[in-house]
C-alpha positions as a printed NumPy array, in Angstrom:
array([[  0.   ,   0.   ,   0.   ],
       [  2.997,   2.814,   1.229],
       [  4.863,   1.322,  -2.219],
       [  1.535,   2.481,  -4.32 ],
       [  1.166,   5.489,  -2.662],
       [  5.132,   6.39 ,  -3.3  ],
       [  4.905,   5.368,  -6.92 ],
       [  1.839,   8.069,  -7.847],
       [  3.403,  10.81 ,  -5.708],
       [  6.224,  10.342,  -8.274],
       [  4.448,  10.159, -11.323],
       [  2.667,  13.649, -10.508],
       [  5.965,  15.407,  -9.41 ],
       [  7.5  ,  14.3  , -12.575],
       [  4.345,  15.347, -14.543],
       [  4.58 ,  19.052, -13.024],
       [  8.173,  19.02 , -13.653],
       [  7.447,  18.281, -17.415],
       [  4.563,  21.186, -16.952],
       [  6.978,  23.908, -16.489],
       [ 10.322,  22.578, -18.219],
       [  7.662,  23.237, -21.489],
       [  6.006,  26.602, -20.697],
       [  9.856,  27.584, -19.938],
       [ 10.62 ,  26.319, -23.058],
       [  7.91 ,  27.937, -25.101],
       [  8.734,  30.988, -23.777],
       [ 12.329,  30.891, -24.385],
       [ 11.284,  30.293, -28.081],
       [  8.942,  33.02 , -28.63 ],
       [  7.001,  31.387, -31.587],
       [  4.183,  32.324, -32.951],
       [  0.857,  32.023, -31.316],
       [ -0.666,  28.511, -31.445],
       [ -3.473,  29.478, -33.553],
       [ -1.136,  31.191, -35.69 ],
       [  0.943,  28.688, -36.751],
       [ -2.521,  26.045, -37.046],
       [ -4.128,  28.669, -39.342],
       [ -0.143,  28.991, -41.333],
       [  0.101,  25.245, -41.771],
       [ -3.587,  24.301, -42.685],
       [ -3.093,  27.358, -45.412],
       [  0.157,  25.701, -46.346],
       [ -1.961,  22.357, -47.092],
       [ -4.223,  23.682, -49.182],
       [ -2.225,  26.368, -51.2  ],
       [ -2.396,  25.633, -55.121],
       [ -0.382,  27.665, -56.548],
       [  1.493,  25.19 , -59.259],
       [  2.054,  27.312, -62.197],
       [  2.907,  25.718, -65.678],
       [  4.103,  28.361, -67.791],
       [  5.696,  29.102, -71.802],
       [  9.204,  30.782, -72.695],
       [  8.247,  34.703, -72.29 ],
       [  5.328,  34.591, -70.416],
       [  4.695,  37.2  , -67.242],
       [  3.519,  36.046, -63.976],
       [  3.007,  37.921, -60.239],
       [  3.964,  36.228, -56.701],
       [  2.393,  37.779, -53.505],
       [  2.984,  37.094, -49.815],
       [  0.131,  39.725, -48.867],
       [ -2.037,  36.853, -47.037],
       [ -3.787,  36.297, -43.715],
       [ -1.207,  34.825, -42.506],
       [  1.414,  37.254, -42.726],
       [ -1.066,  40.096, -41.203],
       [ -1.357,  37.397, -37.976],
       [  1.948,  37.124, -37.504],
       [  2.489,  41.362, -37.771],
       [  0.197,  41.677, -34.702],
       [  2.522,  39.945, -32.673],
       [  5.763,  40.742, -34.241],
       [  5.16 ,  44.034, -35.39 ],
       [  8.666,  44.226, -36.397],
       [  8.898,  40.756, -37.995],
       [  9.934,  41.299, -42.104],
       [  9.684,  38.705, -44.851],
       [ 11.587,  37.849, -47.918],
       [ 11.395,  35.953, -50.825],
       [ 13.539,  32.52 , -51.465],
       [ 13.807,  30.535, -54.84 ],
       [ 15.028,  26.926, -54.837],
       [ 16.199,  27.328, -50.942],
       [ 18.591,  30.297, -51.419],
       [ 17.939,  34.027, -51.25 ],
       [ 15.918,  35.653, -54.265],
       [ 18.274,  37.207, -56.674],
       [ 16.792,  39.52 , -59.021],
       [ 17.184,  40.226, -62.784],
       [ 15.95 ,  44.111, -63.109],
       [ 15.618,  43.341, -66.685],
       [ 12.866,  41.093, -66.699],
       [ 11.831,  40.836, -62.5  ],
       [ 10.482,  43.18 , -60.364],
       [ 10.111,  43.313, -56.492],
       [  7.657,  46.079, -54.965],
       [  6.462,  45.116, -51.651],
       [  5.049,  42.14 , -50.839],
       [  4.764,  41.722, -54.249],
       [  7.565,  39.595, -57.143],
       [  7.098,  39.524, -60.594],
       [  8.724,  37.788, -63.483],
       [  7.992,  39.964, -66.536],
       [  9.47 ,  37.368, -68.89 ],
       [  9.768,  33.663, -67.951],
       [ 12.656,  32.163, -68.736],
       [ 13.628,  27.757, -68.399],
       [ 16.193,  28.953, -65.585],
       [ 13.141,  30.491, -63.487],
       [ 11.936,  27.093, -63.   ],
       [ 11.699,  25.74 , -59.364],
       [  9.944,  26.821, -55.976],
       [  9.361,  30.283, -54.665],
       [  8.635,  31.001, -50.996],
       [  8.015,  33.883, -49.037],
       [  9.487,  33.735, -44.992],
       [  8.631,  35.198, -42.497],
       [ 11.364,  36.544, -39.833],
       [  9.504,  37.372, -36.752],
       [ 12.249,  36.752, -34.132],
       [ 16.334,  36.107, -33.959],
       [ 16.775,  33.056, -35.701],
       [ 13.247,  32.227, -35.847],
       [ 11.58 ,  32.327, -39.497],
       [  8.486,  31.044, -40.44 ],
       [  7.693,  29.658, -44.204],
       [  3.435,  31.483, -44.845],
       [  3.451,  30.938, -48.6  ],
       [  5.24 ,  29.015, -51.75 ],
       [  4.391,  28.548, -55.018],
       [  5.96 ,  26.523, -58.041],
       [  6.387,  27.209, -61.647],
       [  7.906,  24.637, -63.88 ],
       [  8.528,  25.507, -67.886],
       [  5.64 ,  24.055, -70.528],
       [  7.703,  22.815, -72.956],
       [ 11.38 ,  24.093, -72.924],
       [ 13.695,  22.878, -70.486],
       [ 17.348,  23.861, -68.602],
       [ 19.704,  22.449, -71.47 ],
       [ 22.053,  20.189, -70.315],
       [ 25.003,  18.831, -72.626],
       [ 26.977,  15.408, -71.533],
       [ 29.267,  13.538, -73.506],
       [ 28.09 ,   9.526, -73.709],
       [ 29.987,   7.506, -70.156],
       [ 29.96 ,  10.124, -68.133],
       [ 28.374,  11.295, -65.146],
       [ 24.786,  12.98 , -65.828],
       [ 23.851,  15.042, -62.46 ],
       [ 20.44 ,  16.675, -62.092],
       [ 19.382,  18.865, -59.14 ],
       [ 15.841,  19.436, -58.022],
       [ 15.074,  22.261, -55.631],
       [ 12.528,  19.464, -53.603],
       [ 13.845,  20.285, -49.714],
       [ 11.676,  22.956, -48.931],
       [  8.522,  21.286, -49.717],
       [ 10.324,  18.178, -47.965],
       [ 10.435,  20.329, -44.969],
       [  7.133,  21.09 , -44.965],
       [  5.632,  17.868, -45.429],
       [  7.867,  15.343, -43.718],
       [  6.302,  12.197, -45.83 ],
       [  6.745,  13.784, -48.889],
       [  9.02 ,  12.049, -51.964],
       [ 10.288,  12.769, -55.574],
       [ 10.636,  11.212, -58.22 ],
       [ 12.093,  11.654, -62.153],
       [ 10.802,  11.099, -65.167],
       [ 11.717,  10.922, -68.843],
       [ 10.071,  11.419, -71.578],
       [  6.702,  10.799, -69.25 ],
       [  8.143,   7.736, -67.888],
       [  9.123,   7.111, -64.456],
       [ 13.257,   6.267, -64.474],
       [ 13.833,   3.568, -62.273],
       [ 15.496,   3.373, -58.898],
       [ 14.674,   7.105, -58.902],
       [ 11.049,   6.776, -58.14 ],
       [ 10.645,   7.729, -54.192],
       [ 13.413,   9.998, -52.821],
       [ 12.895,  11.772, -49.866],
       [ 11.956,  15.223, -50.7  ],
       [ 14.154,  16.725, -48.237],
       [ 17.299,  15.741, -49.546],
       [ 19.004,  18.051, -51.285],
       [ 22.001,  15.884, -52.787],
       [ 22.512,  15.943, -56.964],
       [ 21.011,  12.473, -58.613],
       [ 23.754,  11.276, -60.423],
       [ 22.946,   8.669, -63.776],
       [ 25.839,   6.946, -64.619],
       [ 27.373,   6.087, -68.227],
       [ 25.173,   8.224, -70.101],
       [ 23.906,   7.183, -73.484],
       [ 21.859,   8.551, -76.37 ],
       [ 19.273,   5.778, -75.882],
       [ 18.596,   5.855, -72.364],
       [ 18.925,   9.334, -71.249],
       [ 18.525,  11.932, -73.818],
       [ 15.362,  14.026, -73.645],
       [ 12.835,  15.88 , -71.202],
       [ 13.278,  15.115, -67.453],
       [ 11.12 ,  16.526, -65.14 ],
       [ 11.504,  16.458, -61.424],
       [  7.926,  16.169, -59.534],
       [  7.544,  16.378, -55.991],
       [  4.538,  13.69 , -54.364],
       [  2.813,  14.267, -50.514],
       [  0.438,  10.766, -50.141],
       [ -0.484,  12.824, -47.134],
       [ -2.455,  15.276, -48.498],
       [ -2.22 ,  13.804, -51.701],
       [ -0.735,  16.214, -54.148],
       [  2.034,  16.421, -56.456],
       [  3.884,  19.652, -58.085],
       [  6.424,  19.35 , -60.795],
       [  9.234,  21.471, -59.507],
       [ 11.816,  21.434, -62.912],
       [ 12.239,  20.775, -66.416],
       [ 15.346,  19.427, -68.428],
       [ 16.592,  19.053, -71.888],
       [ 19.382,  16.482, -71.942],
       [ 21.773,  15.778, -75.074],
       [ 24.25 ,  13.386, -75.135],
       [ 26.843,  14.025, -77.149],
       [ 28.996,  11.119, -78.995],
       [ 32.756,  10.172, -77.564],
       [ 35.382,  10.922, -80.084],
       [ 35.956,   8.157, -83.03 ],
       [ 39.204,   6.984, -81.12 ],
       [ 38.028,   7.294, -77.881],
       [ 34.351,   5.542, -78.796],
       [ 36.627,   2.652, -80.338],
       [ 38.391,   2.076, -77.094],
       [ 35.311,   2.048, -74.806],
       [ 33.267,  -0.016, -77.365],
       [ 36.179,  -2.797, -76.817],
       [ 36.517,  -2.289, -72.714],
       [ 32.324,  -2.854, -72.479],
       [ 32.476,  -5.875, -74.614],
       [ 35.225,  -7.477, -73.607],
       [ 34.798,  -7.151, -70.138],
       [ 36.414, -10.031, -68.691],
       [ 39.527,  -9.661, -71.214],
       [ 40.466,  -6.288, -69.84 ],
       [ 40.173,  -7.769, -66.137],
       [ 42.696, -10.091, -67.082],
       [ 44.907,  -7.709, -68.769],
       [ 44.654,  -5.419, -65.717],
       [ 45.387,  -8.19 , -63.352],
       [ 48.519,  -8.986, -65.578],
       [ 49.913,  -4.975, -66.005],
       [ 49.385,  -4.787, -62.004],
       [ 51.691,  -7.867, -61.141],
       [ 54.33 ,  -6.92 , -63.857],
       [ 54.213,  -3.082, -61.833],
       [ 55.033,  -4.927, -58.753],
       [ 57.724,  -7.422, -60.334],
       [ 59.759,  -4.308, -61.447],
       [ 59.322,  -2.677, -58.003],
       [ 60.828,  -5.367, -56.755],
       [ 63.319,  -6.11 , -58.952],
       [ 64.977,  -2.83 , -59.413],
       [ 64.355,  -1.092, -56.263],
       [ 63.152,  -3.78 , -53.383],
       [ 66.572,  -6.257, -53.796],
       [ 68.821,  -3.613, -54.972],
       [ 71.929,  -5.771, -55.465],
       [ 75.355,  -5.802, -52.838],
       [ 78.37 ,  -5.905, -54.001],
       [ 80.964,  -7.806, -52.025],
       [ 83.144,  -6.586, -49.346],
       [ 86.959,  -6.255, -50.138],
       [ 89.464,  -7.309, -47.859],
       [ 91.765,  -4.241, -48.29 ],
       [ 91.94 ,  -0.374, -48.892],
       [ 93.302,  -0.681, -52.097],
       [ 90.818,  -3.712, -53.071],
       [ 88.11 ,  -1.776, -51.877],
       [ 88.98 ,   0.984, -54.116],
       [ 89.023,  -0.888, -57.233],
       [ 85.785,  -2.958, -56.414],
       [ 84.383,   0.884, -55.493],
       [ 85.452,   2.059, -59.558],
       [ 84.113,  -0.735, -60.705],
       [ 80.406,  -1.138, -59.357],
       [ 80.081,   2.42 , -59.328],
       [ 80.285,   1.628, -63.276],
       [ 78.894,  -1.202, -63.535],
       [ 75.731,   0.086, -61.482],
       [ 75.86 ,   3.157, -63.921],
       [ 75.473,   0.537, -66.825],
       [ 73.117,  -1.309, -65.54 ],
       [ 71.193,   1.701, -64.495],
       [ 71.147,   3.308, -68.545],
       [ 70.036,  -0.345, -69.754],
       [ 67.447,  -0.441, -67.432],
       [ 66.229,   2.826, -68.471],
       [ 66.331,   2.651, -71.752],
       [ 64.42 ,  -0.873, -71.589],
       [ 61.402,   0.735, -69.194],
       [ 60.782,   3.532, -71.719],
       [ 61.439,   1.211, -74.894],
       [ 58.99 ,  -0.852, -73.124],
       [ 56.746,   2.229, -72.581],
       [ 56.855,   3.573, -76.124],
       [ 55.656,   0.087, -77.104],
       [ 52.433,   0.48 , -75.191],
       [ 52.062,   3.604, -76.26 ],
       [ 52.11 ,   2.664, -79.681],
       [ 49.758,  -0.877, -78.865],
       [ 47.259,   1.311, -77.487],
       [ 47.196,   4.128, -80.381],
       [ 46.645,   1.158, -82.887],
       [ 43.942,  -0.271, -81.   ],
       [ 45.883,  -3.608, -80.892],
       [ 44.347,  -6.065, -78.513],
       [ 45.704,  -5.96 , -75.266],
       [ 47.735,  -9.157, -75.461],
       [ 50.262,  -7.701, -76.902],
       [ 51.489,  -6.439, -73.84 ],
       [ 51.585,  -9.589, -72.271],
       [ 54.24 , -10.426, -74.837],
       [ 56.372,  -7.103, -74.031],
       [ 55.948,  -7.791, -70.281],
       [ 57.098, -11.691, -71.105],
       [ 60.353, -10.878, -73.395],
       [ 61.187,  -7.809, -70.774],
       [ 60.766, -10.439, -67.742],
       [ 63.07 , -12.992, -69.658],
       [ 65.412, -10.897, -70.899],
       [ 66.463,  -9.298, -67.056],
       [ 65.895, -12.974, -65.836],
       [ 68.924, -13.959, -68.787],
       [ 71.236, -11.131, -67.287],
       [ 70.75 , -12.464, -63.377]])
């Protein structure tokens, strides 16, 4: 019975404690008022502003809403600013204008593309986001050039909205298809996607970058890209045509080059060779002449073989020989030092 009675004094001590470790809290923060920020997120959830516009088109942004007046009341002193693709609003004065509360884009251009939101800075390091919008590009896309086997990276400016709605995802498409493996990335990251050996055939065209929340379920297309793919010079093309379809061929050659590498390290600088110890002054002398020549010989033989052996390569490689050629170099070079030992 005392145990019972010890165990619920605890739990309401420890329930008061939490009581005022919160309001402390909450006031240290200074947010905005509770209905505030109910009446800034349930706008948030039903804003609609996804515009879909063409090349030289004009369209007006405005963060004059109920929202912002709220927040005022409290913060009379609070000021807001405008954000595109999570970075601070830079304007062109030759086809944007800023007045106010109010941005305009007097002619749309494919780099426009992306997500523009209006914050809210009502306190020291405490912002508030009251209004976005997105405006992706009809037809023309950001050009992007990449030569085929490399690298293609695409961006999309997705982490705001991810921040905003926490279960939210994007995905890419081309050409109107969904690319695979790239179908449900958390909309919060902000990382590049990266598509790796780039062809013609699978990645040339329109990509477009759309943003999905199942929880209120809506979707925006945030960007719009034109990809080319450029072809790989003739001698270049040649060479990785051979590497992809001999794939198991240039793993063998590779294997081979790497062990010959370590054979010469070994040979010429691992077991350098000792010469013997004289019994005199006047022996040691001689023996001293001698193997300082003899080393020097050596030394210009094994030079000239390395870069005779290099040149051959060289040449192998320009002729597009296949690479078991160099096997034979690497044997006669092997047998010939082996001869001289």
């Amino acid at each position: 019975m005392i145990t019972i009675e010890l165990k619920s004094t605890r739990r309401i001590l420890i329930r008061q404690r939490n009581k005022r470790g919160l309001r402390k809290k909450l006031q240290q923060q200074k947010g905005v008022p509770i209905k505030t920020a109910i009446m800034i997120n349930q706008s948030l959830k039903k804003l609609e502003d996804k515009f879909v516009l063409a090349i030289g088109e004009k369209i007006t942004l405005s963060c004059d809403t109920p929202e912002l007046e709220a927040i005022n009341k409290t913060f009379p002193n609070s000021k807001h600013q405008w954000i595109f693709n999570n970075v601070d609003l830079e304007i062109d004065k030759k086809r944007m204008k800023l007045e106010g509360l109010m941005f305009e884009i007097t002619h749309f251009n494919a780099s426009d593309q992306g997500l523009y939101a209006c914050r809210v800075h009502y306190a020291p390091k405490r912002r508030k986001t009251i209004y976005f919008a997105t405006i992706v590009s009809e037809k023309v896309g950001i050009p992007v050039q990449i030569m085929e086997t490399k690298t293609l990276k695409l961006h999309c400016p997705s982490s705001p909205i991810g921040r905003l709605f926490k279960k939210s995802f994007r995905t890419w498409s081309l050409k109107g298809k969904m690319v695979n493996g790239y179908t449900s990335i958390p909309a919060k990251r902000r990382a590049f996607e990266r598509f790796h050996n780039a062809s013609a055939l699978k990645h040339e065209g329109s990509w477009v970058c759309q943003v999905t929340d199942p929880a209120t379920d809506r979707q925006w297309d945030l960007i719009r890209y034109d990809v080319s793919v450029t072809a790989l010079p003739l001698h270049e093309s040649e060479v990785h045509k051979f590497v992809m379809t001999h794939p198991i061929l240039i793993a063998t050659q590779s294997l081979s080059a790497l062990l010959f590498l370590v054979a010469m390290y070994i040979y010429f600088v691992h077991e350098p060779k000792q010469p013997e110890k004289p019994d005199t002054d006047e022996e040691q002398d001689e023996t001293s002449s001698e193997t300082g020549s003899t080393d020097e010989k050596d030394g210009n033989d094994n030079a000239e073989e390395i870069t005779s052996t290099i040149i051959t390569w060289t040449k192998i490689l320009e002729m597009g020989q296949p690479f078991v050629m160099i096997d034979m170099e690497i044997a006669f070079l092997f047998t010939k030092r082996m001869k001289k030992r």
